[in-house]
Structure formats: structure tokens, C-alpha cells
Short mmCIF file of C-alpha atoms and ligand atoms in Angstrom, two decimals:
data_model
loop_
_atom_site.label_atom_id
_atom_site.label_comp_id
_atom_site.label_asym_id
_atom_site.label_seq_id
_atom_site.Cartn_x
_atom_site.Cartn_y
_atom_site.Cartn_z
CA UNK A 20 -35.75 -81.74 67.98
CA UNK A 21 -35.21 -82.07 71.71
CA UNK A 22 -31.57 -82.92 72.28
CA UNK A 23 -29.25 -81.77 75.04
CA UNK A 24 -25.61 -81.00 74.31
CA UNK A 25 -22.93 -81.57 76.95
CA UNK A 26 -19.93 -79.24 76.61
CA UNK A 27 -16.56 -79.90 78.27
CA UNK A 28 -15.29 -76.52 79.44
CA UNK A 29 -17.46 -73.55 80.39
CA UNK A 30 -15.02 -70.84 79.27
CA UNK A 31 -15.26 -68.58 76.23
CA UNK A 32 -15.04 -71.35 73.64
CA UNK A 33 -17.52 -73.56 75.45
CA UNK A 34 -19.94 -70.63 75.69
CA UNK A 35 -19.56 -69.92 71.96
CA UNK A 36 -20.43 -73.55 71.19
CA UNK A 37 -23.46 -73.27 73.49
CA UNK A 38 -24.51 -70.09 71.68
CA UNK A 39 -24.42 -71.72 68.23
CA UNK A 40 -25.98 -74.92 69.56
CA UNK A 41 -29.01 -73.01 70.84
CA UNK A 42 -29.42 -70.02 68.52
CA UNK A 43 -28.85 -72.04 65.33
CA UNK A 44 -31.24 -74.71 66.68
CA UNK A 45 -28.97 -77.75 66.77
CA UNK A 46 -29.88 -78.53 70.39
CA UNK A 47 -32.70 -77.47 72.70
CA UNK A 48 -30.57 -77.43 75.85
CA UNK A 49 -26.88 -77.25 76.85
CA UNK A 50 -25.14 -78.43 80.02
CA UNK A 51 -21.49 -77.88 80.93
CA UNK A 52 -18.77 -79.90 82.67
CA UNK A 53 -15.88 -77.90 84.03
CA UNK A 54 -13.09 -78.87 86.44
CA UNK A 55 -12.40 -75.29 87.54
CA UNK A 56 -15.63 -73.26 87.47
CA UNK A 57 -17.57 -73.61 90.70
CA UNK A 58 -20.64 -71.61 89.58
CA UNK A 59 -23.91 -73.57 89.27
CA UNK A 60 -24.70 -71.93 85.90
CA UNK A 61 -22.87 -70.29 83.04
CA UNK A 62 -24.55 -68.66 80.03
CA UNK A 63 -27.90 -69.61 81.59
CA UNK A 64 -26.91 -73.28 81.32
CA UNK A 65 -26.24 -75.67 84.22
CA UNK A 66 -22.77 -76.85 85.13
CA UNK A 67 -23.40 -80.47 86.12
CA UNK A 68 -19.95 -80.96 87.65
CA UNK A 69 -16.36 -81.63 86.71
CA UNK A 70 -15.28 -83.95 83.92
CA UNK A 71 -15.46 -86.91 86.32
CA UNK A 72 -19.26 -86.42 86.29
CA UNK A 73 -19.61 -86.88 82.51
CA UNK A 74 -20.11 -90.65 82.24
CA UNK A 75 -22.67 -90.83 85.04
CA UNK A 76 -24.58 -87.85 83.66
CA UNK A 77 -24.73 -89.52 80.24
CA UNK A 78 -25.99 -92.80 81.75
CA UNK A 79 -28.64 -90.81 83.63
CA UNK A 80 -29.67 -89.19 80.30
CA UNK A 81 -28.75 -85.66 81.41
CA UNK A 82 -27.42 -85.02 77.87
CA UNK A 83 -27.36 -86.77 74.50
CA UNK A 84 -24.14 -85.72 72.77
CA UNK A 85 -20.81 -84.24 73.79
CA UNK A 86 -18.50 -81.54 72.38
CA UNK A 87 -15.15 -80.33 73.65
CA UNK A 88 -15.08 -76.59 74.41
CA UNK A 89 -11.31 -76.34 74.90
CA UNK A 90 -9.45 -74.11 72.46
CA UNK A 91 -6.17 -73.59 70.67
CA UNK A 92 -4.02 -73.04 73.75
CA UNK A 93 -4.68 -76.57 74.98
CA UNK A 94 -5.08 -78.81 71.93
CA UNK A 95 -3.44 -81.79 73.63
CA UNK A 96 -6.08 -81.57 76.38
CA UNK A 97 -8.74 -81.21 73.70
CA UNK A 98 -7.46 -84.43 72.11
CA UNK A 99 -7.23 -86.24 75.45
CA UNK A 100 -10.88 -85.55 76.33
CA UNK A 101 -12.04 -86.63 72.88
CA UNK A 102 -10.12 -89.90 73.10
CA UNK A 103 -11.26 -90.57 76.68
CA UNK A 104 -14.92 -90.49 75.69
CA UNK A 105 -14.78 -91.75 72.09
CA UNK A 106 -16.78 -94.96 71.73
CA UNK A 107 -18.44 -94.46 75.14
CA UNK A 108 -20.46 -91.29 74.56
CA UNK A 109 -21.67 -89.98 71.18
CA UNK A 110 -20.01 -86.79 70.02
CA UNK A 111 -22.09 -84.07 68.44
CA UNK A 112 -21.31 -81.82 65.49
CA UNK A 113 -22.36 -78.25 64.76
CA UNK A 114 -22.35 -77.04 61.17
CA UNK A 115 -23.72 -73.50 61.32
CA UNK A 116 -26.62 -73.09 58.93
CA UNK A 117 -24.83 -70.27 57.07
CA UNK A 118 -21.96 -72.58 55.98
CA UNK A 119 -21.62 -73.80 52.41
CA UNK A 120 -20.69 -77.47 52.50
CA UNK A 121 -20.30 -79.37 49.25
CA UNK A 122 -22.32 -82.57 49.13
CA UNK A 123 -19.11 -84.62 48.72
CA UNK A 124 -17.36 -83.15 51.77
CA UNK A 125 -17.13 -85.15 54.99
CA UNK A 126 -17.42 -83.51 58.39
CA UNK A 127 -16.57 -85.94 61.20
CA UNK A 128 -17.77 -86.21 64.81
CA UNK A 129 -16.95 -83.52 67.34
CA UNK A 130 -16.38 -80.86 64.65
CA UNK A 131 -17.76 -77.32 64.93
CA UNK A 132 -18.00 -75.08 61.86
CA UNK A 133 -18.64 -71.45 62.78
CA UNK A 134 -20.79 -69.20 60.52
CA UNK A 135 -19.99 -68.57 56.86
CA UNK A 136 -17.36 -71.22 56.35
CA UNK A 137 -17.10 -72.81 52.91
CA UNK A 138 -15.96 -76.41 52.48
CA UNK A 139 -15.45 -77.56 48.90
CA UNK A 140 -15.56 -80.89 47.11
CA UNK A 141 -14.13 -84.07 48.67
CA UNK A 142 -12.64 -82.21 51.61
CA UNK A 143 -12.55 -83.97 54.97
CA UNK A 144 -12.65 -82.24 58.35
CA UNK A 145 -11.52 -84.86 60.83
CA UNK A 146 -12.79 -85.38 64.39
CA UNK A 147 -12.87 -82.72 67.11
CA UNK A 148 -11.63 -79.82 64.97
CA UNK A 149 -12.88 -76.24 65.28
CA UNK A 150 -13.21 -74.10 62.16
CA UNK A 151 -13.85 -70.48 63.08
CA UNK A 152 -15.75 -67.75 61.16
CA UNK A 153 -15.51 -67.32 57.42
CA UNK A 154 -12.88 -69.93 56.56
CA UNK A 155 -12.51 -71.28 53.03
CA UNK A 156 -11.25 -74.82 52.64
CA UNK A 157 -10.88 -75.74 49.00
CA UNK A 158 -11.35 -79.03 47.19
CA UNK A 159 -9.60 -82.31 48.06
CA UNK A 160 -8.09 -80.99 51.28
CA UNK A 161 -7.84 -82.81 54.58
CA UNK A 162 -7.90 -81.10 57.99
CA UNK A 163 -6.75 -83.48 60.70
CA UNK A 164 -8.23 -84.13 64.13
CA UNK A 165 -8.06 -81.70 67.07
CA UNK A 166 -7.04 -78.70 64.92
CA UNK A 167 -8.08 -75.07 65.42
CA UNK A 168 -8.61 -72.80 62.42
CA UNK A 169 -9.00 -69.12 63.35
CA UNK A 170 -11.30 -66.74 61.45
CA UNK A 171 -10.76 -66.28 57.70
CA UNK A 172 -8.18 -68.99 57.19
CA UNK A 173 -7.88 -69.72 53.46
CA UNK A 174 -6.76 -73.16 52.33
CA UNK A 175 -6.23 -74.00 48.66
CA UNK A 176 -6.79 -77.38 47.01
CA UNK A 177 -5.06 -80.69 47.87
CA UNK A 178 -3.74 -79.41 51.22
CA UNK A 179 -3.21 -81.73 54.19
CA UNK A 180 -3.10 -80.28 57.70
CA UNK A 181 -2.08 -82.85 60.30
CA UNK A 182 -3.54 -83.13 63.79
CA UNK A 183 -3.34 -80.55 66.59
CA UNK A 184 -2.33 -77.70 64.31
CA UNK A 185 -3.40 -74.09 64.87
CA UNK A 186 -3.81 -71.73 61.93
CA UNK A 187 -3.90 -68.01 62.86
CA UNK A 188 -6.44 -65.48 61.69
CA UNK A 189 -6.25 -64.67 57.97
CA UNK A 190 -3.50 -67.19 57.27
CA UNK A 191 -3.26 -68.65 53.77
CA UNK A 192 -2.02 -72.07 52.72
CA UNK A 193 -1.31 -72.54 49.01
CA UNK A 194 -2.23 -75.71 47.17
CA UNK A 195 -0.66 -79.19 47.32
CA UNK A 196 1.10 -78.77 50.68
CA UNK A 197 1.27 -80.89 53.81
CA UNK A 198 1.62 -79.24 57.21
CA UNK A 199 2.86 -81.64 59.87
CA UNK A 200 1.17 -82.20 63.22
CA UNK A 201 1.41 -79.62 66.03
CA UNK A 202 2.25 -76.77 63.68
CA UNK A 203 1.23 -73.23 64.65
CA UNK A 204 0.87 -70.63 61.91
CA UNK A 205 0.74 -66.94 62.89
CA UNK A 206 -1.88 -64.39 61.93
CA UNK A 207 -1.71 -63.41 58.26
CA UNK A 208 1.04 -65.90 57.40
CA UNK A 209 1.29 -67.25 53.87
CA UNK A 210 2.53 -70.84 53.77
CA UNK A 211 4.08 -71.62 50.39
CA UNK A 212 6.18 -74.70 51.23
CA UNK A 213 5.42 -77.97 53.01
CA UNK A 214 6.08 -77.91 56.76
CA UNK A 215 7.84 -81.01 58.09
CA UNK A 216 8.99 -79.78 61.50
CA UNK A 217 6.47 -78.88 64.24
CA UNK A 218 6.74 -75.35 65.59
CA UNK A 219 5.69 -71.75 65.05
CA UNK A 220 5.76 -70.21 61.55
CA UNK A 221 5.05 -66.53 60.77
CA UNK A 222 5.20 -64.05 57.91
CA UNK A 223 4.90 -64.02 54.13
CA UNK A 224 6.39 -66.34 53.07
CA UNK A 225 5.97 -68.18 56.37
CA UNK A 226 9.22 -69.03 58.14
CA UNK A 227 9.99 -71.12 61.22
CA UNK A 228 10.72 -68.97 64.28
CA UNK A 229 10.78 -71.49 67.14
C1 ACO B 480 -11.85 -65.81 67.28
C2 ACO B 480 -10.37 -65.77 67.73
O1 ACO B 480 -9.94 -64.83 68.30
S1 ACO B 480 -9.42 -67.14 67.38
C3 ACO B 480 -7.73 -66.64 67.70
C4 ACO B 480 -7.18 -65.76 66.59
N1 ACO B 480 -5.86 -65.30 66.96
C5 ACO B 480 -4.81 -65.44 66.17
O2 ACO B 480 -4.90 -65.91 65.07
C6 ACO B 480 -3.50 -65.00 66.77
C7 ACO B 480 -2.30 -65.67 66.11
N2 ACO B 480 -1.14 -65.34 66.88
C8 ACO B 480 -0.04 -64.67 66.38
O3 ACO B 480 0.02 -64.32 65.19
C9 ACO B 480 1.07 -64.44 67.38
O4 ACO B 480 1.71 -63.20 67.08
C10 ACO B 480 2.09 -65.61 67.38
C11 ACO B 480 1.41 -66.85 68.01
C12 ACO B 480 2.55 -65.94 65.99
C13 ACO B 480 3.35 -65.25 68.17
O5 ACO B 480 3.01 -64.77 69.41
P1 ACO B 480 4.16 -64.67 70.57
O6 ACO B 480 4.58 -66.03 70.96
O7 ACO B 480 3.63 -63.79 71.63
O8 ACO B 480 5.42 -64.07 69.82
P2 ACO B 480 5.94 -62.58 69.74
O9 ACO B 480 4.84 -61.57 69.69
O10 ACO B 480 6.99 -62.46 70.79
O11 ACO B 480 6.64 -62.58 68.30
C14 ACO B 480 7.83 -63.29 68.02
C15 ACO B 480 8.37 -62.73 66.72
O12 ACO B 480 7.48 -63.08 65.65
C16 ACO B 480 6.97 -61.88 65.03
N3 ACO B 480 5.55 -62.13 64.77
C17 ACO B 480 4.62 -62.47 65.68
N4 ACO B 480 3.45 -62.68 65.08
C18 ACO B 480 3.63 -62.46 63.77
C19 ACO B 480 2.78 -62.53 62.65
N5 ACO B 480 1.51 -62.90 62.78
N6 ACO B 480 3.31 -62.25 61.44
C20 ACO B 480 4.63 -61.89 61.31
N7 ACO B 480 5.48 -61.82 62.35
C21 ACO B 480 4.99 -62.09 63.57
C22 ACO B 480 7.19 -60.76 66.04
O13 ACO B 480 7.31 -59.51 65.39
C23 ACO B 480 8.46 -61.21 66.69
O14 ACO B 480 9.55 -60.91 65.84
P3 ACO B 480 10.97 -60.41 66.43
O15 ACO B 480 11.46 -61.56 67.29
O16 ACO B 480 11.80 -60.19 65.21
O17 ACO B 480 10.67 -59.20 67.23
#
């Protein structure tokens, strides 16, 4: 295996992706693209330039696959970068070796699964979504594109989470619910009813606050 990963964004999230890429042996090398950081290196990896340098660097074989290292505060930017490069540059995928992924689950391009996550039968994790440490996503659920699941999110069966949603640490979603796009769920919230209006929901049971 001798593949180089390109990461958009050299901040904390990008560095975490680089860490898993290298230490869990998915890639042999990582390079960054960042529009703000002017350092030549971060995390012992080269910054090849801003995001306007990505296409040329790919054509010059400076990297093989791309991931977006932009986190939950900027999911619309995360989506925009994914859509800009989709079909032009192959996206990578990191499924940490400690994860338990059922053979019938589908993990799509651009997804990163942090250590110890469990994905059960027939569940789909759609493109460019980040699933942080120790999450449990039960059978027949669907997690949309460009979402961010914080550590220890627990999702029961037949749940649908639509795109660009953020689930806070230790939040719980009971079975058979749909959560509409651009929903944010606070830390420790327990969602017991479908969510049809985008916004921020907190508490047990989770309630809309703004
Ligand atoms: C690896 C990683 O670190 S990944 C990131 C993990 N981080 C998280 O999961 C953090 C999730 N964030 C939260 O839970 C935040 O508290 C948020 C986003 C829900 C709200 O943050 P803010 O916008 O700063 O809101 P603020 O702190 O002003 O709270 C607004 C109200 O909601 C309440 N509230 C905030 N968070 C919660 C919560 N998790 N559960 C219950 N109530 C809450 C506050 O008490 C406050 O109530 P009040 O108006 O009656 O006083």
C-alpha cells in the first residue's frame, strides 16, 4: 500500500484524519490544502497550497484520494468542497480498523469512521460524513451526506438523518424517526419524535430552542 491522501483543511479535524490515515495504515503519506495556514508543514505533512492548488496537484500525482477535514461548524463549506471535486478527483474513506461494520452496511465515499464505531445491518452512511468515536448506528438506518456525529452518539433502528445534521456527544435517537436536514442536536439530548423543522434541539426529551 503506497497511497497519498490529500486533506482539505489543516486544522484539528484535518490533523485527526491524517493521524488515522497514517497510524491505522490506510495511507502511506498525507498532504494538506489550506486557504489560511501559511506554514509549509503541519503534523509533519506538507501543505501543498490553498484549495485552488488541488486539481493541479492531483493531475501531477501529488496525491491519490481526497478527504474533507472541515468540521461541524462549517458543514455547508464541507458540502461545497465535496461537490466541487466529486467526479473529478476520487474521494477516500477511512474506516478505523477497530470499527464493527456489518457486511450488509454501506459506507460511501468521503466518509470517516473514528475508532470503535459499530454500524449494524443494512445501514447506509452517505458521502462525506464524519462519525466520531464509539458511535452505535443500529440496523436499517440512513445517515445522510455531510453530517457530523460526535462521540458516543446512539442511533436506534430505522432512523433517517438528513444531510448536514450535527448530533452532539452522547445524544440518543430512538427508532423509526426522521430528522430533517440541517438539524443540530445538543450534547446528551434524547430525540423521541421526528424533527421536521431545521434548528437546534436540546434536552430529554429533545425540544426545539432556536
Ligand atoms: C470530539 C469532539 O469534541 S466533537 C464535538 C462534541 N461537542 C458537542 O457535542 C457539543 C454539543 N453542543 C451543545 O450541547 C451546546 O450546548 C449547544 C450547541 C446545544 C448550545 O450551545 P450554545 O449555542 O452556546 O447555547 P447556550 O449554551 O447559550 O444554551 C442555550 C440554552 O440551551 C441550554 N442547553 C445548551 N446545551 C444543552 C444541552 N446539551 N442539553 C440541555 N440543555 C442545553 C442552555 O442551558 C440554555 O438554556 P437557557 O436559555 O434556559 O439558559
